[in-house]
Tab-separated table of C-alpha atoms in Angstrom:
chain	number	residue	atom	x	y	z
D	30	MET	CA	86.337	-0.259	226.859
D	31	ALA	CA	89.088	1.782	228.581
D	32	ALA	CA	91.541	-1.051	228.019
D	33	ASP	CA	90.913	-0.949	224.300
D	34	LEU	CA	91.624	2.817	224.077
D	35	THR	CA	94.863	2.395	225.995
D	36	GLN	CA	95.973	-0.367	223.744
D	37	ALA	CA	95.187	1.684	220.614
D	38	PHE	CA	97.093	4.683	221.997
D	39	GLU	CA	100.147	2.537	222.632
D	40	VAL	CA	99.994	1.187	219.121
D	41	LEU	CA	99.877	4.766	217.733
D	42	ILE	CA	102.889	5.828	219.781
D	43	THR	CA	104.789	2.797	218.621
D	44	ASN	CA	104.029	3.604	214.989
D	45	ILE	CA	105.059	7.269	215.437
D	46	ARG	CA	108.398	6.257	216.917
D	47	SER	CA	108.909	3.819	214.095
D	48	LEU	CA	108.070	6.537	211.549
D	49	ALA	CA	110.403	9.102	213.190
D	50	SER	CA	113.300	6.684	212.977
D	51	ASP	CA	112.630	6.102	209.225
D	52	ASP	CA	114.910	7.929	206.676
D	53	ASN	CA	111.975	8.903	204.453
D	54	TYR	CA	110.406	10.726	207.331
D	55	LYS	CA	113.586	12.576	207.913
D	56	ALA	CA	113.652	13.573	204.235
D	57	ILE	CA	110.066	14.807	204.374
D	58	ALA	CA	110.784	16.677	207.574
D	59	GLY	CA	113.702	18.299	205.820
D	60	VAL	CA	111.467	19.334	202.956
D	61	PHE	CA	109.005	20.930	205.310
D	62	ASP	CA	111.861	22.747	207.022
D	63	GLU	CA	113.066	23.991	203.603
D	64	ILE	CA	109.661	25.477	202.584
D	65	PRO	CA	109.965	28.726	204.691
D	66	ARG	CA	113.413	29.331	203.313
D	67	LEU	CA	112.201	28.794	199.735
D	68	GLN	CA	109.230	31.087	200.271
D	69	GLY	CA	111.618	33.760	201.405
D	70	ARG	CA	113.703	33.293	198.272
D	71	ILE	CA	110.541	33.432	196.132
D	72	GLN	CA	109.524	36.714	197.713
D	73	SER	CA	113.062	38.039	197.064
D	74	LYS	CA	112.839	36.929	193.433
D	75	ASP	CA	109.400	38.512	193.091
D	76	ILE	CA	110.859	41.806	194.295
D	77	GLU	CA	113.724	41.493	191.800
D	78	LEU	CA	111.229	40.584	189.051
D	79	GLY	CA	109.156	43.654	189.876
D	80	ASN	CA	112.248	45.841	189.718
D	81	LEU	CA	113.228	44.306	186.386
D	82	SER	CA	109.687	44.817	185.027
D	83	ASN	CA	109.767	48.458	186.054
D	84	LYS	CA	113.174	48.849	184.456
D	85	ILE	CA	111.975	47.146	181.230
D	86	THR	CA	108.891	49.399	181.155
D	87	GLU	CA	111.082	52.448	181.613
D	88	LEU	CA	113.438	51.266	178.854
D	89	LYS	CA	110.504	50.627	176.502
D	90	SER	CA	109.127	54.099	177.198
D	91	ARG	CA	112.511	55.695	176.611
D	92	HIS	CA	112.989	53.608	173.447
D	93	LYS	CA	109.551	54.531	172.204
D	94	ASN	CA	110.135	58.225	172.825
D	95	ARG	CA	113.497	58.037	171.084
D	96	LEU	CA	111.940	56.136	168.174
D	97	GLN	CA	109.177	58.750	167.918
D	98	GLU	CA	111.758	61.542	167.874
D	99	ASP	CA	113.781	59.735	165.197
D	100	LEU	CA	110.630	59.130	163.124
D	101	GLU	CA	109.637	62.783	163.366
D	102	LEU	CA	113.138	63.800	162.358
D	103	TYR	CA	112.977	61.368	159.404
D	104	ARG	CA	109.640	62.770	158.286
D	105	THR	CA	110.972	66.312	158.495
D	106	GLN	CA	114.040	65.393	156.483
D	107	HIS	CA	111.945	63.405	153.965
D	108	ASN	CA	109.525	66.284	153.393
D	109	LYS	CA	112.436	68.663	152.961
D	110	LEU	CA	114.048	66.321	150.444
D	111	GLU	CA	110.750	65.946	148.562
D	112	GLY	CA	110.428	69.720	148.333
D	113	ASP	CA	114.007	70.003	147.106
D	114	LYS	CA	113.320	67.236	144.590
D	115	ALA	CA	110.182	69.024	143.261
D	116	LYS	CA	112.102	72.283	142.915
D	117	LEU	CA	114.918	70.504	141.112
D	118	THR	CA	112.418	68.700	138.816
D	119	GLU	CA	110.734	72.000	137.989
D	120	LYS	CA	114.073	73.620	137.354
D	121	ILE	CA	115.097	70.700	135.119
D	122	SER	CA	111.844	71.012	133.129
D	123	THR	CA	112.417	74.751	132.754
D	124	LEU	CA	115.974	74.156	131.594
D	125	GLU	CA	114.873	71.452	129.157
D	126	ALA	CA	112.161	73.784	127.726
D	127	THR	CA	114.748	76.540	127.406
D	128	ILE	CA	117.098	74.147	125.619
D	129	GLN	CA	114.311	73.057	123.251
D	130	GLU	CA	113.411	76.690	122.530
D	131	ARG	CA	117.034	77.469	121.830
D	132	ASP	CA	117.332	74.387	119.598
D	133	ALA	CA	114.179	75.446	117.703
D	134	ALA	CA	115.467	79.005	117.418
D	135	LEU	CA	118.809	77.690	116.202
D	136	ALA	CA	117.075	75.465	113.629
D	137	GLU	CA	114.907	78.384	112.526
D	138	HIS	CA	117.971	80.586	112.314
D	139	THR	CA	119.712	77.949	110.218
D	140	ARG	CA	116.695	77.646	107.891
D	141	THR	CA	116.436	81.420	107.603
D	142	LYS	CA	120.135	81.642	106.841
D	143	ASP	CA	119.816	78.938	104.168
D	144	ALA	CA	116.741	80.676	102.689
D	145	LEU	CA	118.504	84.029	102.634
D	146	GLN	CA	121.509	82.434	101.033
D	147	GLY	CA	119.253	80.879	98.398
D	148	GLN	CA	117.564	84.222	97.796
D	149	LEU	CA	120.940	85.880	97.558
D	150	ASP	CA	122.030	83.388	94.959
D	151	GLN	CA	118.779	83.940	93.010
D	152	ILE	CA	119.149	87.726	93.217
D	153	THR	CA	122.743	87.440	92.044
D	154	ALA	CA	121.586	85.336	89.096
D	155	LEU	CA	118.726	87.745	88.375
D	156	LEU	CA	121.101	90.690	88.565
D	157	GLY	CA	123.295	89.065	85.953
D	158	ALA	CA	120.247	88.398	83.796
D	159	GLU	CA	119.072	92.011	84.209
D	160	LYS	CA	122.475	93.263	83.126
D	161	ASP	CA	122.134	91.160	80.001
D	162	LYS	CA	118.621	92.547	79.475
D	163	VAL	CA	119.822	96.128	79.861
D	164	THR	CA	122.472	95.524	77.233
D	165	ALA	CA	119.855	94.025	74.947
D	166	ALA	CA	117.445	96.882	75.782
D	167	ASN	CA	119.990	99.474	74.748
D	168	GLU	CA	120.258	97.768	71.438
D	169	GLY	CA	116.452	97.612	71.233
D	170	ILE	CA	116.094	101.313	72.009
D	171	THR	CA	118.183	102.146	69.002
D	172	GLU	CA	115.955	99.956	66.890
D	173	LEU	CA	112.791	101.472	68.459
D	174	GLN	CA	113.938	104.985	67.667
D	175	GLN	CA	114.180	103.973	64.069
D	176	SER	CA	110.795	102.280	64.322
D	177	LEU	CA	109.226	105.465	65.753
D	178	LYS	CA	110.242	107.341	62.720
D	179	ASP	CA	108.575	104.713	60.601
D	180	ARG	CA	105.469	104.756	62.875
D	181	GLY	CA	105.116	108.464	62.400
D	182	LEU	CA	104.489	107.879	58.760
D	183	GLU	CA	102.010	105.078	59.570
D	184	ILE	CA	100.135	107.345	62.038
D	185	ASP	CA	99.579	109.868	59.343
D	186	ASN	CA	98.127	107.130	57.199
D	187	LEU	CA	95.952	105.885	60.124
D	188	LYS	CA	94.531	109.344	60.673
D	189	ASP	CA	93.248	109.294	57.139
D	190	SER	CA	91.845	105.785	57.719
D	191	LEU	CA	90.222	106.875	61.025
D	192	HIS	CA	88.371	109.646	59.259
D	193	ASN	CA	86.990	107.105	56.858
D	194	GLU	CA	86.048	104.733	59.743
D	195	GLU	CA	84.199	107.504	61.576
D	196	THR	CA	82.131	108.083	58.488
D	197	GLN	CA	81.337	104.346	58.285
D	198	ASN	CA	80.630	104.202	62.059
D	199	SER	CA	78.025	106.926	61.722
D	200	GLU	CA	76.307	104.921	59.029
D	201	ALA	CA	76.533	101.737	61.225
D	202	LYS	CA	74.899	103.522	64.164
D	203	GLY	CA	71.936	104.247	61.973
D	204	MET	CA	71.713	100.536	61.067
D	205	VAL	CA	72.011	99.504	64.767
D	206	GLN	CA	69.130	101.767	65.706
D	207	ALA	CA	67.042	100.233	62.955
D	208	LEU	CA	67.917	96.736	64.257
D	209	ARG	CA	66.991	97.777	67.809
D	210	ASP	CA	63.614	98.926	66.604
D	211	GLU	CA	63.141	95.604	64.802
D	212	ILE	CA	64.187	93.623	67.932
D	213	ALA	CA	61.681	95.565	70.054
D	214	SER	CA	58.981	94.701	67.536
D	215	LEU	CA	60.012	91.005	67.586
D	216	LYS	CA	59.968	90.986	71.408
D	217	GLY	CA	56.437	92.316	71.315
D	218	ASN	CA	55.427	89.591	68.875
D	219	LEU	CA	57.197	86.970	71.051
D	220	GLN	CA	55.343	88.138	74.153
D	221	SER	CA	52.062	87.998	72.297
D	222	SER	CA	52.857	84.509	70.964
D	223	THR	CA	53.941	83.317	74.433
D	224	THR	CA	50.703	84.616	75.920
D	225	ARG	CA	48.666	82.793	73.286
D	226	LEU	CA	50.747	79.633	73.776
D	227	ASP	CA	50.247	79.753	77.561
D	228	GLU	CA	46.536	80.240	76.956
D	229	MET	CA	46.450	77.197	74.688
D	230	GLU	CA	48.429	75.081	77.174
D	231	SER	CA	46.017	76.102	79.936
D	232	PHE	CA	43.192	74.485	77.968
D	233	ALA	CA	44.680	71.017	78.538
D	234	PRO	CA	45.812	69.649	81.926
D	235	LYS	CA	49.392	68.468	82.173
D	236	LEU	CA	49.870	64.726	81.833
D	237	GLN	CA	51.884	63.006	84.546
D	238	GLU	CA	54.924	60.759	84.589
D	239	VAL	CA	53.439	57.587	86.117
D	240	ASP	CA	55.527	54.553	87.082
D	241	GLU	CA	54.417	51.768	84.747
D	242	THR	CA	54.755	49.130	87.463
D	243	VAL	CA	51.915	50.758	89.422
D	244	TRP	CA	49.130	50.485	86.878
D	245	ILE	CA	50.504	47.247	85.352
D	246	LYS	CA	50.249	45.617	88.784
D	247	GLN	CA	46.694	46.938	89.178
D	248	LEU	CA	45.690	45.713	85.720
D	249	ASP	CA	47.248	42.373	86.577
D	250	GLU	CA	44.951	42.247	89.614
D	251	VAL	CA	41.970	42.917	87.298
D	252	TRP	CA	42.807	39.851	85.189
D	253	GLU	CA	43.396	37.767	88.321
D	254	ALA	CA	39.953	38.759	89.601
D	255	ALA	CA	38.484	37.899	86.193
D	256	CYS	CA	40.012	34.409	86.371
D	257	SER	CA	38.561	33.919	89.841
D	258	VAL	CA	35.051	35.072	88.905
D	259	VAL	CA	34.883	33.105	85.624
D	260	THR	CA	36.302	29.963	87.239
D	261	SER	CA	33.707	30.142	90.015
D	262	LEU	CA	30.995	30.187	87.291
D	263	PHE	CA	32.243	27.630	84.750
D	264	GLY	CA	34.305	25.533	87.136
D	265	GLU	CA	31.051	23.912	88.236
D	266	ASP	CA	29.050	21.395	86.218
D	267	LEU	CA	26.346	22.711	83.882
D	268	ALA	CA	22.867	21.218	84.090
D	269	GLU	CA	22.234	18.352	81.639
D	270	GLU	CA	19.264	20.097	80.049
D	271	ARG	CA	21.415	23.137	79.298
D	272	LEU	CA	24.225	20.997	77.877
D	273	LYS	CA	21.789	19.401	75.419
D	274	ASP	CA	19.978	22.634	74.484
D	275	ARG	CA	21.782	23.997	71.391
D	276	SER	CA	19.892	27.274	71.510
D	277	ALA	CA	21.224	27.944	75.018
D	278	TRP	CA	24.752	27.974	73.559
D	279	LYS	CA	23.988	30.344	70.675
D	280	ASP	CA	24.830	33.649	72.396
D	281	PHE	CA	27.982	32.194	73.918
D	282	ARG	CA	29.323	30.490	70.772
D	283	GLU	CA	28.487	33.380	68.447
D	284	SER	CA	29.794	36.206	70.616
D	285	ARG	CA	31.255	38.932	68.412
D	286	TYR	CA	34.341	38.923	70.625
D	287	LEU	CA	35.280	35.308	69.814
D	288	ASP	CA	36.980	36.117	66.516
D	289	HIS	CA	39.141	32.967	66.702
D	290	ALA	CA	38.054	29.336	66.458
D	291	ILE	CA	37.921	27.705	69.895
D	292	PRO	CA	36.361	24.264	70.591
D	293	LEU	CA	33.494	24.268	73.092
D	294	PRO	CA	32.390	20.685	73.940
D	295	ARG	CA	28.910	20.442	75.425
D	296	SER	CA	29.918	18.340	78.411
D	297	ASN	CA	31.167	18.631	81.975
D	298	SER	CA	34.562	17.092	81.323
D	299	PRO	CA	37.574	18.965	82.719
D	300	ILE	CA	38.748	19.991	79.232
D	301	ALA	CA	35.254	21.267	78.326
D	302	LYS	CA	35.214	23.419	81.465
D	303	GLN	CA	38.673	24.759	80.639
D	304	MET	CA	37.616	25.792	77.125
D	305	ARG	CA	34.472	27.497	78.450
D	306	ILE	CA	36.585	29.406	81.001
D	307	ALA	CA	39.105	30.450	78.330
D	308	ALA	CA	36.359	31.599	75.948
D	309	LEU	CA	34.513	33.596	78.623
D	310	LEU	CA	37.788	35.203	79.797
D	311	ALA	CA	38.500	36.240	76.206
D	312	ILE	CA	35.005	37.724	75.844
D	313	LEU	CA	35.312	39.606	79.145
D	314	ALA	CA	38.799	40.973	78.357
D	315	ARG	CA	37.750	42.114	74.882
D	316	SER	CA	34.576	43.765	76.146
D	317	ILE	CA	36.556	45.642	78.836
D	318	THR	CA	39.115	46.709	76.240
D	319	GLN	CA	36.397	47.757	73.769
D	320	HIS	CA	34.399	49.899	76.189
D	321	VAL	CA	36.576	50.804	79.191
D	322	LEU	CA	40.217	50.842	78.062
D	323	GLN	CA	39.640	53.900	75.842
D	324	PRO	CA	41.932	56.962	75.693
D	325	THR	CA	38.952	59.198	76.586
D	326	TYR	CA	35.213	58.949	77.260
D	327	ILE	CA	34.362	62.129	75.370
D	328	LEU	CA	31.928	60.359	72.999
D	329	GLU	CA	29.235	57.965	74.094
D	330	ASP	CA	29.077	56.050	70.813
D	331	LYS	CA	31.600	53.210	70.902
D	332	ASP	CA	32.289	53.329	67.155
D	333	GLU	CA	33.170	57.022	67.360
D	334	GLU	CA	35.362	56.296	70.389
D	335	ASN	CA	37.185	53.628	68.350
D	336	GLU	CA	37.810	56.222	65.642
D	337	ILE	CA	39.373	58.521	68.252
D	338	ARG	CA	41.454	55.594	69.534
D	339	SER	CA	42.720	54.806	66.018
D	340	LEU	CA	43.438	58.464	65.337
D	341	LEU	CA	45.480	58.862	68.535
D	342	VAL	CA	47.397	55.624	67.874
D	343	HIS	CA	48.345	56.834	64.405
D	344	LEU	CA	49.269	60.245	65.795
D	345	ALA	CA	51.456	58.689	68.523
D	346	ILE	CA	53.349	56.709	65.871
D	347	THR	CA	54.139	59.880	63.920
D	348	ASN	CA	54.340	62.482	66.712
D	349	SER	CA	53.948	61.290	70.315
D	350	LYS	CA	54.139	64.794	71.816
D	351	LYS	CA	51.260	65.992	69.658
D	352	GLU	CA	49.289	62.888	70.651
D	353	SER	CA	49.882	63.630	74.361
D	354	PHE	CA	48.681	67.204	73.871
D	355	CYS	CA	45.570	66.141	71.938
D	356	ARG	CA	44.709	63.443	74.481
D	357	ALA	CA	45.150	65.890	77.372
D	358	LEU	CA	42.947	68.407	75.555
D	359	LEU	CA	40.243	65.787	74.943
D	360	LEU	CA	40.360	64.652	78.585
D	361	SER	CA	39.773	68.249	79.718
D	362	ILE	CA	36.601	68.665	77.610
D	363	PHE	CA	33.345	68.151	79.514
D	364	PRO	CA	34.837	66.038	82.358
D	365	GLU	CA	31.412	65.536	83.926
D	366	ASP	CA	30.020	64.129	80.684
D	367	GLN	CA	33.074	61.900	80.319
D	368	ALA	CA	32.503	60.555	83.834
D	369	VAL	CA	28.909	59.727	82.854
D	370	ASN	CA	30.077	58.090	79.603
D	371	GLY	CA	32.655	56.081	81.568
D	372	THR	CA	29.889	54.821	83.835
D	373	LYS	CA	27.824	53.881	80.780
D	374	ALA	CA	30.822	52.026	79.342
D	375	VAL	CA	31.035	49.989	82.540
D	376	GLU	CA	27.306	49.258	82.315
D	377	ARG	CA	27.673	48.051	78.708
D	378	VAL	CA	30.301	45.510	79.774
D	379	VAL	CA	28.234	44.402	82.757
D	380	ARG	CA	25.241	43.992	80.447
D	381	GLU	CA	26.733	42.249	77.401
D	382	VAL	CA	29.207	39.796	79.013
D	383	PRO	CA	26.786	38.041	81.416
D	384	TRP	CA	24.124	38.140	78.650
D	385	CYS	CA	26.007	35.621	76.518
D	386	VAL	CA	25.909	32.966	79.278
D	387	ARG	CA	22.452	33.697	80.741
D	388	ASN	CA	20.924	30.526	79.239
D	389	LEU	CA	23.746	28.254	80.457
D	390	VAL	CA	23.562	28.940	84.197
D	391	SER	CA	20.954	29.319	86.896
D	392	ASP	CA	19.518	32.688	87.917
D	393	SER	CA	21.511	32.764	91.150
D	394	GLN	CA	24.731	31.930	89.286
D	395	TYR	CA	23.922	34.596	86.705
D	396	GLU	CA	23.420	37.293	89.374
D	397	ARG	CA	26.628	36.340	91.217
D	398	PHE	CA	28.551	36.408	87.961
D	399	ARG	CA	27.035	39.748	86.968
D	400	SER	CA	27.996	41.241	90.348
D	401	GLY	CA	31.533	39.888	90.014
D	402	VAL	CA	31.883	41.320	86.505
D	403	GLU	CA	30.748	44.723	87.740
D	404	GLY	CA	33.466	44.757	90.404
D	405	ILE	CA	36.102	43.728	87.858
D	406	VAL	CA	35.079	46.414	85.358
D	407	GLN	CA	34.993	49.128	88.023
D	408	LYS	CA	38.546	48.206	89.062
D	409	ALA	CA	39.647	48.186	85.411
D	410	ARG	CA	38.166	51.665	84.927
D	411	GLY	CA	39.982	52.999	87.990
D	412	THR	CA	43.269	51.512	86.785
D	413	TRP	CA	42.862	52.861	83.265
D	414	ARG	CA	42.377	56.408	84.589
D	415	LEU	CA	46.090	56.297	85.490
D	416	VAL	CA	46.976	55.209	81.941
D	417	GLN	CA	44.793	57.921	80.388
D	418	GLY	CA	46.668	60.583	82.366
D	419	THR	CA	50.218	59.383	81.549
D	420	ARG	CA	52.489	61.390	79.305
D	421	GLU	CA	53.359	58.270	77.295
D	422	LYS	CA	50.873	56.518	75.005
D	423	PHE	CA	49.906	52.953	76.011
D	424	GLU	CA	47.456	50.828	74.048
D	425	PRO	CA	46.144	47.230	74.426
D	426	PHE	CA	46.185	44.916	71.377
D	427	PHE	CA	44.982	41.328	70.911
D	428	GLU	CA	47.026	40.575	67.763
D	429	LEU	CA	49.241	37.484	68.012
D	430	ASN	CA	52.417	39.253	66.902
D	431	HIS	CA	55.636	37.398	67.645
D	432	TYR	CA	58.721	39.094	69.078
D	433	ASP	CA	62.071	37.412	69.549
D	434	ASP	CA	63.001	36.992	73.216
D	435	PHE	CA	59.609	38.352	74.327
D	436	GLU	CA	57.243	35.395	74.406
D	437	TRP	CA	53.658	35.568	75.546
D	438	GLN	CA	52.434	33.526	78.482
D	439	PRO	CA	50.127	30.513	78.172
D	440	LEU	CA	46.926	30.280	80.193
D	441	ASN	CA	47.423	27.544	82.761
D	442	PHE	CA	44.796	25.166	84.183
D	443	ASP	CA	46.147	23.526	87.309
D	444	ASN	CA	43.878	21.484	89.619
D	445	GLY	CA	40.854	23.625	88.925
D	446	ARG	CA	42.762	26.885	89.374
D	447	VAL	CA	43.273	29.161	86.393
D	448	GLY	CA	46.569	31.033	86.229
D	449	VAL	CA	49.434	31.926	83.978
D	450	GLY	CA	52.167	29.533	82.943
D	451	ASP	CA	55.854	30.414	82.993
D	452	GLU	CA	57.016	31.506	79.554
D	453	SER	CA	60.562	30.422	80.411
D	454	LEU	CA	59.507	26.760	80.568
D	455	GLY	CA	59.225	26.628	76.799
D	456	ARG	CA	56.713	24.712	74.694
D	457	ALA	CA	56.622	22.145	71.921
D	458	ARG	CA	58.376	23.218	68.745
D	459	ASP	CA	55.210	22.866	66.624
D	460	ASP	CA	52.880	24.452	69.229
D	461	GLU	CA	51.318	27.803	68.377
D	462	ALA	CA	49.115	30.372	70.081
D	463	LEU	CA	45.423	29.905	69.292
D	464	LEU	CA	43.806	32.894	71.029
D	465	MET	CA	44.990	35.948	72.944
D	466	ILE	CA	43.089	35.861	76.245
D	467	PHE	CA	44.420	39.009	77.967
D	468	PRO	CA	45.858	41.692	75.685
D	469	ARG	CA	49.429	42.819	75.405
D	470	ILE	CA	49.997	46.431	76.415
D	471	TYR	CA	52.164	48.388	73.959
D	472	ILE	CA	53.932	51.718	74.253
D	473	ILE	CA	53.826	54.001	71.212
D	474	ALA	CA	56.447	56.757	70.976
D	475	ASP	CA	57.191	58.109	67.487
D	476	SER	CA	57.477	54.581	66.077
D	477	GLU	CA	55.650	51.300	65.730
D	478	PRO	CA	54.168	49.975	69.013
D	479	ASP	CA	56.555	48.168	71.342
D	480	PRO	CA	55.200	45.613	73.842
D	481	VAL	CA	55.740	46.207	77.539
D	482	THR	CA	53.703	43.204	78.772
D	483	PRO	CA	53.735	39.675	77.322
D	484	GLY	CA	49.986	39.036	77.119
D	485	VAL	CA	48.237	35.745	77.972
D	486	VAL	CA	47.273	33.219	75.275
D	487	LEU	CA	45.542	29.879	74.838
D	488	MET	CA	47.846	27.445	73.009
D	489	LYS	CA	46.667	25.103	70.276
D	490	SER	CA	47.976	22.141	72.248
D	491	GLN	CA	45.601	23.054	75.079
D	492	SER	CA	42.566	22.920	72.763
D	493	LYS	CA	43.358	19.620	70.987
D	494	PRO	CA	41.779	17.386	73.681
D	495	ALA	CA	38.558	19.418	73.372
D	496	VAL	CA	38.567	18.986	69.593
D	497	LYS	CA	39.017	15.218	69.964
D	498	GLU	CA	36.197	15.044	72.530
D	499	MET	CA	33.812	16.836	70.176
D	500	GLU	CA	34.824	14.606	67.260
D	501	ARG	CA	34.170	11.512	69.361
D	502	SER	CA	30.788	12.731	70.597
D	503	ASN	CA	29.471	13.947	67.204
D	504	PRO	CA	31.813	13.873	64.196
D	505	SER	CA	29.381	15.795	61.967
D	506	SER	CA	28.689	18.675	64.380
D	507	PRO	CA	30.651	21.899	64.388
D	508	THR	CA	33.484	21.676	66.895
D	509	THR	CA	34.359	25.248	67.466
D	510	ALA	CA	32.943	28.630	68.228
D	511	LYS	CA	32.338	31.127	65.443
D	512	PRO	CA	35.440	31.392	63.209
D	513	GLY	CA	36.776	34.899	62.840
D	514	SER	CA	39.144	36.797	60.628
D	515	ARG	CA	42.690	35.596	60.328
D	516	SER	CA	45.182	37.139	62.678
D	517	LYS	CA	47.739	39.532	61.291
D	518	ALA	CA	50.917	38.102	59.848
D	519	ILE	CA	53.549	37.338	62.417
D	520	ARG	CA	56.332	39.872	62.319
D	521	SER	CA	59.706	38.972	63.745
D	522	ARG	CA	62.107	41.468	65.125
D	523	THR	CA	64.737	41.332	67.794
D	524	MET	CA	64.269	43.295	70.963
D	525	SER	CA	66.044	43.373	74.301
D	526	SER	CA	64.548	40.967	76.818
D	527	SER	CA	63.932	42.804	80.030
D	528	VAL	CA	60.902	40.847	81.211
D	529	ASN	CA	61.600	38.328	83.942
D	530	GLY	CA	59.982	34.923	84.213
D	531	THR	CA	57.475	35.622	86.976
D	532	ASN	CA	53.876	34.399	86.875
D	533	ALA	CA	52.211	37.806	86.779
D	534	PHE	CA	49.617	38.218	84.014
D	535	LEU	CA	51.263	41.334	82.559
D	536	HIS	CA	54.843	41.082	83.853
D	537	GLN	CA	56.977	44.073	84.652
D	538	PRO	CA	57.469	46.781	82.005
D	539	SER	CA	60.443	46.850	79.710
D	540	PRO	CA	63.100	49.489	80.426
D	541	PRO	CA	62.968	52.840	78.595
D	542	SER	CA	65.761	51.765	76.244
D	543	VAL	CA	63.429	49.189	74.712
D	544	HIS	CA	60.736	51.804	74.257
């Protein structure tokens, strides 16, 4: 064991000697020897670096202080320059304003000078003209002096005339006093007459200016309701036993309101229903016109009321203002009694129109129809109150009078609905009106009546299928309702067309120029 350690120690020594003799070792040993010297140099450099850092810091501080001083000096100088600049700007503005004022004053001075020069020129011209006038005046004075002499003679003559005028004036004053007395008497008579006239005017309420479109629209709604109620009654089939019973048709066919021939087939065909509807509408419209559409309800008897209606129509043709006064006076007499008579007029329509169809329909249908008619007549009465109180005179007529450019409207049957056809669509050249269903409304103002609504008619072409059906079913039987008097002769005259082509029953009123 000891021998091994000795051997290892010898080997180590040998290796150390070999390493010490190697050049690399010598170089490394030199490096290690150089390290203390380099560390000393590093410490020296660190000291120099610290000195330089302190010097740089001191220079920065001095530079910063100098820069701060320069900046403060710059700010002071800048503020001073800004103040000087503001003062100079203000001074410049003041100088510019002064220059402008002086320029304005100079311009004003120039204008004043020019104006004064113009006035001077005018005065110079006027002075020359005045000199000419003075010369002419001197000549005129000479002439006036001569004229004064002549006037003296005329004044003497006028004095004599004035004496005569004074005498005449005295006489005239007496006449003026007499005239004043007469005027005072006439004023007294005028006051008395005015008092009596005011008393007479107080007897009758003032009639109103009512827009025609208001009550025409309401009356149009009455006829629309009538179409609805009648269609609901006769749009349904009639019982076979009633179709065959001739006596059941008597009141309907022989109604006093059907004064035109209209075919009424005893069947449930569409054309038979249409003719029954048209006939019943005509009866209803005529009954309403007869009893309700009266100018007043002062008399209960319908014949006497018709006489008043005819009298007022004739009066309106000759003197519409007198007619308005008379109608207003009549409306003011016994208003409570007139209200009662108006109610009775409604009851007469409700009684006589359903009566003519009582044998053709069931009891329930009859009661529904009667109730519907009552509502229609009540609405017609309310609408006609407006017409009664208008200043103008309006009157319904059923005559088939023809007017150029103012055609009536045909009753239209379309898919079970009754309405009014469009007059603008035209009709066959040989087609004519057979029966006026809903009346035309006319205005009467110191002349013959002028229509303001077209009216609704049944055309002959619409009744021909019904006539053929009745001829086929029974050629020997009568084919129409009770024939009536012939309609008045057609009168043609040209009038302005102001009625549009809408489907309202009455249309809009014509403008005042047509009236």
